[in-house]
Tab-separated table of N, CA and C in Angstrom:
chain	number	residue	atom	x	y	z
S	1	MET	N	91.123	101.484	90.365
S	1	MET	CA	91.462	101.150	92.285
S	1	MET	C	93.100	100.943	92.298
S	2	ILE	N	94.244	101.713	93.052
S	2	ILE	CA	95.161	101.298	92.949
S	2	ILE	C	94.974	100.826	94.755
S	3	LEU	N	95.826	99.278	94.746
S	3	LEU	CA	96.157	98.790	96.078
S	3	LEU	C	97.673	98.534	95.888
S	4	THR	N	97.943	98.782	97.256
S	4	THR	CA	99.314	98.415	97.957
S	4	THR	C	99.661	97.916	98.826
S	5	THR	N	100.978	97.215	99.070
S	5	THR	CA	101.422	97.274	100.314
S	5	THR	C	102.280	98.213	101.023
S	6	THR	N	102.771	98.709	100.103
S	6	THR	CA	103.200	100.126	100.078
S	6	THR	C	102.498	101.628	101.069
S	7	HIS	N	103.540	102.768	101.613
S	7	HIS	CA	102.877	103.844	101.823
S	7	HIS	C	102.449	104.570	101.491
S	8	SER	N	103.115	104.957	100.278
S	8	SER	CA	102.990	105.479	98.843
S	8	SER	C	103.079	105.102	97.464
S	9	ILE	N	102.621	105.993	96.641
S	9	ILE	CA	102.437	105.563	95.584
S	9	ILE	C	103.530	106.483	94.323
S	10	GLU	N	104.524	105.202	93.810
S	10	GLU	CA	105.335	106.190	92.638
S	10	GLU	C	104.471	107.251	91.942
S	11	ASP	N	104.912	108.530	91.628
S	11	ASP	CA	104.095	109.472	90.885
S	11	ASP	C	102.959	109.672	91.370
S	12	TYR	N	102.708	109.341	92.508
S	12	TYR	CA	101.171	110.266	93.115
S	12	TYR	C	101.289	110.718	94.109
S	13	LYS	N	100.197	111.934	94.594
S	13	LYS	CA	100.882	112.395	96.143
S	13	LYS	C	99.648	111.873	96.692
S	14	ILE	N	99.470	111.614	98.275
S	14	ILE	CA	98.242	111.477	98.620
S	14	ILE	C	97.454	113.075	99.404
S	15	ILE	N	96.379	113.122	98.516
S	15	ILE	CA	95.696	114.441	99.154
S	15	ILE	C	94.767	114.065	100.248
S	16	GLU	N	94.355	113.065	100.658
S	16	GLU	CA	93.645	113.151	102.286
S	16	GLU	C	93.351	111.493	102.316
S	17	TYR	N	93.711	111.629	103.632
S	17	TYR	CA	93.555	110.586	104.204
S	17	TYR	C	92.140	110.254	105.299
S	18	LEU	N	91.722	109.082	104.572
S	18	LEU	CA	90.464	108.878	104.614
S	18	LEU	C	89.693	107.138	105.919
S	19	GLY	N	90.668	106.751	106.172
S	19	GLY	CA	90.191	106.093	107.142
S	19	GLY	C	91.111	104.825	106.744
S	20	ILE	N	90.401	103.393	108.154
S	20	ILE	CA	91.342	102.270	107.779
S	20	ILE	C	89.920	101.483	107.293
S	21	VAL	N	90.360	100.996	106.187
S	21	VAL	CA	89.388	99.648	105.626
S	21	VAL	C	89.961	98.735	106.044
S	22	SER	N	88.073	97.475	105.555
S	22	SER	CA	89.254	96.114	106.047
S	22	SER	C	88.506	95.069	105.327
S	23	GLY	N	88.606	94.381	104.224
S	23	GLY	CA	88.291	92.988	104.049
S	23	GLY	C	87.968	91.735	104.752
S	24	ILE	N	86.826	91.051	104.570
S	24	ILE	CA	87.194	89.660	105.219
S	24	ILE	C	86.252	88.700	104.945
S	25	SER	N	87.338	87.697	104.685
S	25	SER	CA	86.264	86.507	103.992
S	25	SER	C	87.111	85.168	104.798
S	26	VAL	N	86.029	83.669	105.081
S	26	VAL	CA	85.948	82.679	105.442
S	26	VAL	C	85.447	81.946	104.742
S	27	ASN	N	86.275	81.082	104.006
S	27	ASN	CA	85.202	79.598	103.321
S	27	ASN	C	85.201	78.703	104.816
S	28	MET	N	83.846	78.569	104.771
S	28	MET	CA	83.806	77.520	105.684
S	28	MET	C	83.140	76.138	104.923
S	29	GLN	N	84.186	75.631	103.567
S	29	GLN	CA	84.074	74.999	103.192
S	29	GLN	C	84.542	72.849	104.438
S	30	THR	N	84.581	72.285	103.989
S	30	THR	CA	84.865	71.083	104.648
S	30	THR	C	85.309	70.354	103.921
S	31	MET	N	86.853	70.267	103.861
S	31	MET	CA	87.268	69.603	103.197
S	31	MET	C	87.638	67.965	103.362
S	32	LYS	N	87.486	66.692	102.542
S	32	LYS	CA	87.011	65.823	102.928
S	32	LYS	C	88.880	65.139	102.765
S	33	MET	N	89.770	64.406	103.953
S	33	MET	CA	90.413	64.108	103.831
S	33	MET	C	90.817	62.962	102.903
S	34	THR	N	92.193	63.097	102.259
S	34	THR	CA	92.226	62.209	101.513
S	34	THR	C	94.180	61.609	101.274
S	35	PHE	N	94.123	60.567	100.883
S	35	PHE	CA	94.792	60.196	100.855
S	35	PHE	C	96.515	60.978	100.365
S	36	ASN	N	95.690	61.557	99.003
S	36	ASN	CA	96.673	61.774	98.679
S	36	ASN	C	96.518	63.174	98.282
S	37	MET	N	98.126	63.431	99.324
S	37	MET	CA	98.407	65.204	99.882
S	37	MET	C	98.267	65.905	99.168
S	38	LYS	N	98.729	65.814	98.133
S	38	LYS	CA	99.052	66.404	96.584
S	38	LYS	C	97.768	66.852	96.365
S	39	LYS	N	96.331	66.514	96.019
S	39	LYS	CA	95.310	66.891	96.162
S	39	LYS	C	94.785	67.598	97.072
S	40	TYR	N	94.754	67.072	98.580
S	40	TYR	CA	94.583	67.671	99.543
S	40	TYR	C	95.159	69.139	99.819
S	41	TYR	N	96.670	69.264	99.303
S	41	TYR	CA	97.280	70.465	99.479
S	41	TYR	C	96.630	71.481	98.205
S	42	ALA	N	96.257	70.798	97.178
S	42	ALA	CA	95.951	71.740	95.819
S	42	ALA	C	94.288	72.355	95.811
S	43	ALA	N	93.297	71.463	97.105
S	43	ALA	CA	92.440	71.798	97.179
S	43	ALA	C	92.461	73.306	98.100
S	44	ILE	N	93.518	73.279	99.276
S	44	ILE	CA	93.378	74.270	100.099
S	44	ILE	C	94.255	75.436	99.447
S	45	SER	N	95.062	75.537	99.071
S	45	SER	CA	95.299	76.483	98.176
S	45	SER	C	94.441	77.050	97.439
S	46	GLU	N	93.375	76.567	96.266
S	46	GLU	CA	92.075	76.567	95.620
S	46	GLU	C	91.192	77.197	95.968
S	47	SER	N	90.859	77.048	97.735
S	47	SER	CA	90.908	77.603	98.635
S	47	SER	C	91.035	79.097	99.510
S	48	ILE	N	92.416	78.887	99.399
S	48	ILE	CA	92.914	80.532	99.904
S	48	ILE	C	92.467	81.316	98.888
S	49	ALA	N	92.912	81.081	97.241
S	49	ALA	CA	92.745	82.208	96.647
S	49	ALA	C	91.706	82.275	96.787
S	50	GLU	N	90.830	81.784	96.750
S	50	GLU	CA	89.100	82.709	96.399
S	50	GLU	C	88.611	82.847	97.421
S	51	VAL	N	89.181	82.594	98.679
S	51	VAL	CA	88.499	82.869	100.075
S	51	VAL	C	89.331	84.914	99.564
S	52	LYS	N	90.657	84.742	99.412
S	52	LYS	CA	91.799	86.011	99.203
S	52	LYS	C	91.035	87.011	98.375
S	53	GLU	N	90.034	86.566	96.832
S	53	GLU	CA	90.257	86.785	96.125
S	53	GLU	C	88.752	88.027	96.382
S	54	GLN	N	87.953	87.350	97.542
S	54	GLN	CA	86.393	87.738	97.855
S	54	GLN	C	87.162	88.603	98.838
S	55	ALA	N	88.178	88.619	100.032
S	55	ALA	CA	88.725	89.555	101.228
S	55	ALA	C	88.866	90.366	99.906
S	56	PHE	N	89.448	90.853	99.336
S	56	PHE	CA	90.329	91.525	98.622
S	56	PHE	C	88.707	93.086	97.801
S	57	ALA	N	87.737	91.747	96.747
S	57	ALA	CA	86.826	93.278	96.740
S	57	ALA	C	85.804	93.989	97.735
S	58	GLN	N	86.014	92.771	99.033
S	58	GLN	CA	85.365	93.487	100.091
S	58	GLN	C	85.938	94.597	100.924
S	59	LEU	N	87.580	94.782	100.547
S	59	LEU	CA	87.823	96.143	100.877
S	59	LEU	C	88.055	96.783	100.029
S	60	LYS	N	87.808	96.695	98.683
S	60	LYS	CA	88.138	97.553	97.200
S	60	LYS	C	86.265	98.624	97.920
S	61	GLU	N	85.403	97.554	98.086
S	61	GLU	CA	84.075	98.257	98.331
S	61	GLU	C	84.173	98.923	99.073
S	62	ASN	N	84.611	98.455	100.265
S	62	ASN	CA	84.516	99.881	101.387
S	62	ASN	C	85.313	100.761	100.984
S	63	ALA	N	86.609	100.298	100.417
S	63	ALA	CA	87.473	102.263	100.513
S	63	ALA	C	86.449	102.702	99.366
S	64	GLU	N	85.578	102.288	98.338
S	64	GLU	CA	85.089	103.090	97.494
S	64	GLU	C	83.843	104.081	97.757
S	65	LYS	N	83.391	102.994	99.386
S	65	LYS	CA	82.012	103.847	99.764
S	65	LYS	C	83.032	104.955	100.678
S	66	LEU	N	83.856	105.301	100.820
S	66	LEU	CA	84.726	106.398	101.441
S	66	LEU	C	85.427	107.548	100.355
S	67	ASN	N	85.257	107.267	99.409
S	67	ASN	CA	85.119	107.889	98.117
S	67	ASN	C	87.361	107.359	97.944
S	68	ALA	N	87.407	106.703	97.419
S	68	ALA	CA	88.715	106.290	97.534
S	68	ALA	C	89.228	106.002	96.457
S	69	ASN	N	90.602	106.197	96.023
S	69	ASN	CA	90.678	106.049	94.744
S	69	ASN	C	91.950	105.368	94.589
S	70	ALA	N	92.299	105.064	95.820
S	70	ALA	CA	93.773	103.003	96.275
S	70	ALA	C	93.439	102.754	97.943
S	71	VAL	N	94.150	102.323	98.295
S	71	VAL	CA	94.404	101.801	99.737
S	71	VAL	C	95.663	101.181	99.559
S	72	VAL	N	96.138	102.158	100.970
S	72	VAL	CA	97.617	102.053	100.876
S	72	VAL	C	98.270	101.511	102.534
S	73	GLY	N	99.059	100.608	102.118
S	73	GLY	CA	99.817	100.120	104.020
S	73	GLY	C	99.010	98.622	103.998
S	74	ILE	N	98.402	97.655	102.642
S	74	ILE	CA	97.597	97.111	102.856
S	74	ILE	C	98.751	95.810	103.658
S	75	ASN	N	97.620	94.929	104.143
S	75	ASN	CA	98.694	93.414	105.162
S	75	ASN	C	97.401	93.083	105.241
S	76	VAL	N	97.770	91.600	104.936
S	76	VAL	CA	97.104	90.630	104.657
S	76	VAL	C	97.335	89.135	105.569
S	77	ASP	N	95.909	88.513	106.077
S	77	ASP	CA	96.289	87.938	107.166
S	77	ASP	C	95.735	87.049	107.218
S	78	MET	N	96.000	85.161	107.165
S	78	MET	CA	96.148	84.541	106.437
S	78	MET	C	95.488	83.212	107.787
S	79	GLU	N	94.563	82.229	107.866
S	79	GLU	CA	93.948	81.243	109.289
S	79	GLU	C	93.680	80.365	108.182
S	80	LEU	N	94.530	79.074	108.421
S	80	LEU	CA	93.710	77.458	108.523
S	80	LEU	C	93.602	76.975	109.276
S	81	THR	N	92.086	76.760	110.038
S	81	THR	CA	92.173	76.478	110.939
S	81	THR	C	92.361	74.899	111.456
S	82	THR	N	92.347	74.073	112.341
S	82	THR	CA	92.073	72.712	112.106
S	82	THR	C	90.860	72.093	111.845
S	83	SER	N	90.040	72.778	111.395
S	83	SER	CA	88.761	72.262	110.778
S	83	SER	C	88.418	72.603	109.851
S	84	ASN	N	90.062	73.322	108.926
S	84	ASN	CA	90.107	73.265	107.858
S	84	ASN	C	89.035	74.535	106.854
S	85	TYR	N	88.516	75.482	107.816
S	85	TYR	CA	88.090	76.823	107.463
S	85	TYR	C	89.461	77.799	107.348
S	86	VAL	N	89.166	78.440	105.226
S	86	VAL	CA	90.176	78.666	105.771
S	86	VAL	C	89.597	80.954	105.833
S	87	THR	N	90.125	81.638	106.560
S	87	THR	CA	89.988	83.268	107.182
S	87	THR	C	90.796	83.720	106.813
S	88	VAL	N	91.019	85.118	105.668
S	88	VAL	CA	91.654	85.568	105.334
S	88	VAL	C	91.640	87.316	105.548
S	89	THR	N	91.925	87.984	106.211
S	89	THR	CA	91.616	89.356	107.108
S	89	THR	C	92.659	90.601	106.071
S	90	ILE	N	91.972	91.277	105.455
S	90	ILE	CA	92.831	92.261	104.802
S	90	ILE	C	92.519	93.819	106.162
S	91	THR	N	93.632	94.672	105.620
S	91	THR	CA	93.370	95.650	106.186
S	91	THR	C	93.927	96.532	104.606
S	92	GLY	N	93.854	97.835	105.260
S	92	GLY	CA	94.811	99.043	104.912
S	92	GLY	C	93.799	100.552	105.102
S	93	THR	N	94.779	101.207	104.199
S	93	THR	CA	94.028	102.607	104.964
S	93	THR	C	94.015	103.186	103.140
S	94	ALA	N	92.585	103.805	103.585
S	94	ALA	CA	92.075	104.433	102.268
S	94	ALA	C	92.578	106.003	101.969
S	95	VAL	N	92.635	106.081	100.948
S	95	VAL	CA	93.150	107.209	101.003
S	95	VAL	C	92.924	107.944	99.134
S	96	TYR	N	93.168	109.447	99.562
S	96	TYR	CA	92.999	109.856	97.888
S	96	TYR	C	93.755	110.790	97.619
S	97	ILE	N	94.292	109.899	95.927
S	97	ILE	CA	95.455	110.038	95.460
S	97	ILE	C	95.318	111.158	94.167
S	98	ALA	N	96.629	111.932	94.238
S	98	ALA	CA	96.444	112.791	92.824
S	98	ALA	C	97.619	112.752	92.074
S	99	LYS	N	97.556	112.404	91.031
S	99	LYS	CA	99.169	112.437	90.178
S	99	LYS	C	99.888	113.629	90.418
S	100	SER	N	101.323	113.468	90.868
S	100	SER	CA	102.751	114.508	91.052
S	100	SER	C	102.209	114.869	89.615
S	101	LYS	N	102.621	116.657	89.867
S	101	LYS	CA	103.481	117.345	88.306
S	101	LYS	C	104.380	117.016	88.527
């Protein structure tokens, strides 16, 4: 499956628009405050990467349910709350594409 932030894919033609799909993931891991800010920011970075990966997996799964072979126009929104919850929301348009001749 091709995932892209652009609204078209070079050398492919969009045959059918199948609908808007999304993937949402929340990491409810509570982080321990530490005096070592480097470790604190490394932990936040790792949490964001994990949550983003889960949200992309959910997006792909939802697109596959619509028989899509690509998602275009992807938008990624990340939020870190004051309680250290990481939320990632990804939306895009599920499409069926074919190689251009």
